Each structure stands twice: as structure tokens, then as C-alpha cells.
């Protein structure tokens, strides 16, 4: 919980920033997953 009450605008701004951070993390995870999925295909093509 928060130590002191925040103004509504501050809460909205914090939530927006958290959503942007989450979106960035999701994008990074998606890129890692794509890389992991394409690596075996590349390995098969090399052999």
C-alpha cells in the first residue's frame, strides 16, 4: 500500500508509466521468444 494518499492525477500518471513499462517488457519478451523459435530453424538450415 502507499504511505500517503496521492492525487488522482498522480495516480493516473503513475499508472500510465507502469503500462508503458509493461508494454516495453512485453515487447522484449516477445522478441526473445521469436528468437528462440527461429534459432532451431536456422540450425536445421545450416545442416
PDB file of C-alpha atoms in Angstrom:
ATOM      1  CA  UNK A   1       0.000   0.000   0.000  1.00  0.00           C
ATOM      2  CA  UNK A   2       1.019   3.574  -0.440  1.00  0.00           C
ATOM      3  CA  UNK A   3       2.287   5.507   2.555  1.00  0.00           C
ATOM      4  CA  UNK A   4       0.207   8.605   1.794  1.00  0.00           C
ATOM      5  CA  UNK A   5      -2.768   9.292  -0.437  1.00  0.00           C
ATOM      6  CA  UNK A   6      -1.908  10.624  -3.879  1.00  0.00           C
ATOM      7  CA  UNK A   7      -3.885  12.961  -6.043  1.00  0.00           C
ATOM      8  CA  UNK A   8      -5.943  11.379  -8.787  1.00  0.00           C
ATOM      9  CA  UNK A   9      -3.742  12.932 -11.487  1.00  0.00           C
ATOM     10  CA  UNK A  10      -0.630  11.477  -9.883  1.00  0.00           C
ATOM     11  CA  UNK A  11      -2.215   8.037  -9.786  1.00  0.00           C
ATOM     12  CA  UNK A  12      -3.209   8.298 -13.437  1.00  0.00           C
ATOM     13  CA  UNK A  13       0.314   9.359 -14.386  1.00  0.00           C
ATOM     14  CA  UNK A  14       1.861   6.510 -12.408  1.00  0.00           C
ATOM     15  CA  UNK A  15      -0.498   4.002 -13.990  1.00  0.00           C
ATOM     16  CA  UNK A  16       0.306   5.322 -17.471  1.00  0.00           C
ATOM     17  CA  UNK A  17       4.021   4.949 -16.801  1.00  0.00           C
ATOM     18  CA  UNK A  18       3.550   1.437 -15.440  1.00  0.00           C
ATOM     19  CA  UNK A  19       1.581   0.481 -18.554  1.00  0.00           C
ATOM     20  CA  UNK A  20       4.319   1.862 -20.798  1.00  0.00           C
ATOM     21  CA  UNK A  21       6.939  -0.045 -18.817  1.00  0.00           C
ATOM     22  CA  UNK A  22       4.857  -3.214 -19.060  1.00  0.00           C
ATOM     23  CA  UNK A  23       4.455  -2.760 -22.816  1.00  0.00           C
ATOM     24  CA  UNK A  24       8.224  -2.400 -23.166  1.00  0.00           C
ATOM     25  CA  UNK A  25       8.823  -5.561 -21.138  1.00  0.00           C
ATOM     26  CA  UNK A  26       6.246  -7.470 -23.169  1.00  0.00           C
ATOM     27  CA  UNK A  27       7.918  -6.380 -26.404  1.00  0.00           C
ATOM     28  CA  UNK A  28      11.292  -7.556 -25.116  1.00  0.00           C
ATOM     29  CA  UNK A  29       9.841 -10.922 -24.091  1.00  0.00           C
ATOM     30  CA  UNK A  30       8.152 -11.316 -27.486  1.00  0.00           C
ATOM     31  CA  UNK A  31      11.457 -10.629 -29.254  1.00  0.00           C
ATOM     32  CA  UNK A  32      13.220 -13.220 -27.099  1.00  0.00           C
ATOM     33  CA  UNK A  33      10.509 -15.782 -27.836  1.00  0.00           C
ATOM     34  CA  UNK A  34      10.730 -15.110 -31.575  1.00  0.00           C
ATOM     35  CA  UNK A  35      14.489 -15.520 -31.416  1.00  0.00           C
ATOM     36  CA  UNK A  36      14.181 -18.818 -29.542  1.00  0.00           C
ATOM     37  CA  UNK A  37      11.624 -20.089 -32.048  1.00  0.00           C
ATOM     38  CA  UNK A  38      13.694 -19.164 -35.095  1.00  0.00           C
ATOM     39  CA  UNK A  39      17.036 -20.459 -33.772  1.00  0.00           C
ATOM     40  CA  UNK A  40      16.146 -24.159 -34.248  1.00  0.00           C
ATOM     41  CA  UNK A  41      15.007 -23.409 -37.807  1.00  0.00           C
ATOM     42  CA  UNK A  42      18.303 -21.686 -38.563  1.00  0.00           C
ATOM     43  CA  UNK A  43      20.230 -24.592 -37.051  1.00  0.00           C
ATOM     44  CA  UNK A  44      18.341 -27.070 -39.255  1.00  0.00           C
ATOM     45  CA  UNK A  45      19.028 -24.983 -42.355  1.00  0.00           C
ATOM     46  CA  UNK A  46      22.762 -24.958 -41.616  1.00  0.00           C
ATOM     47  CA  UNK A  47      22.963 -28.763 -41.564  1.00  0.00           C
TER      48      UNK A  47
END
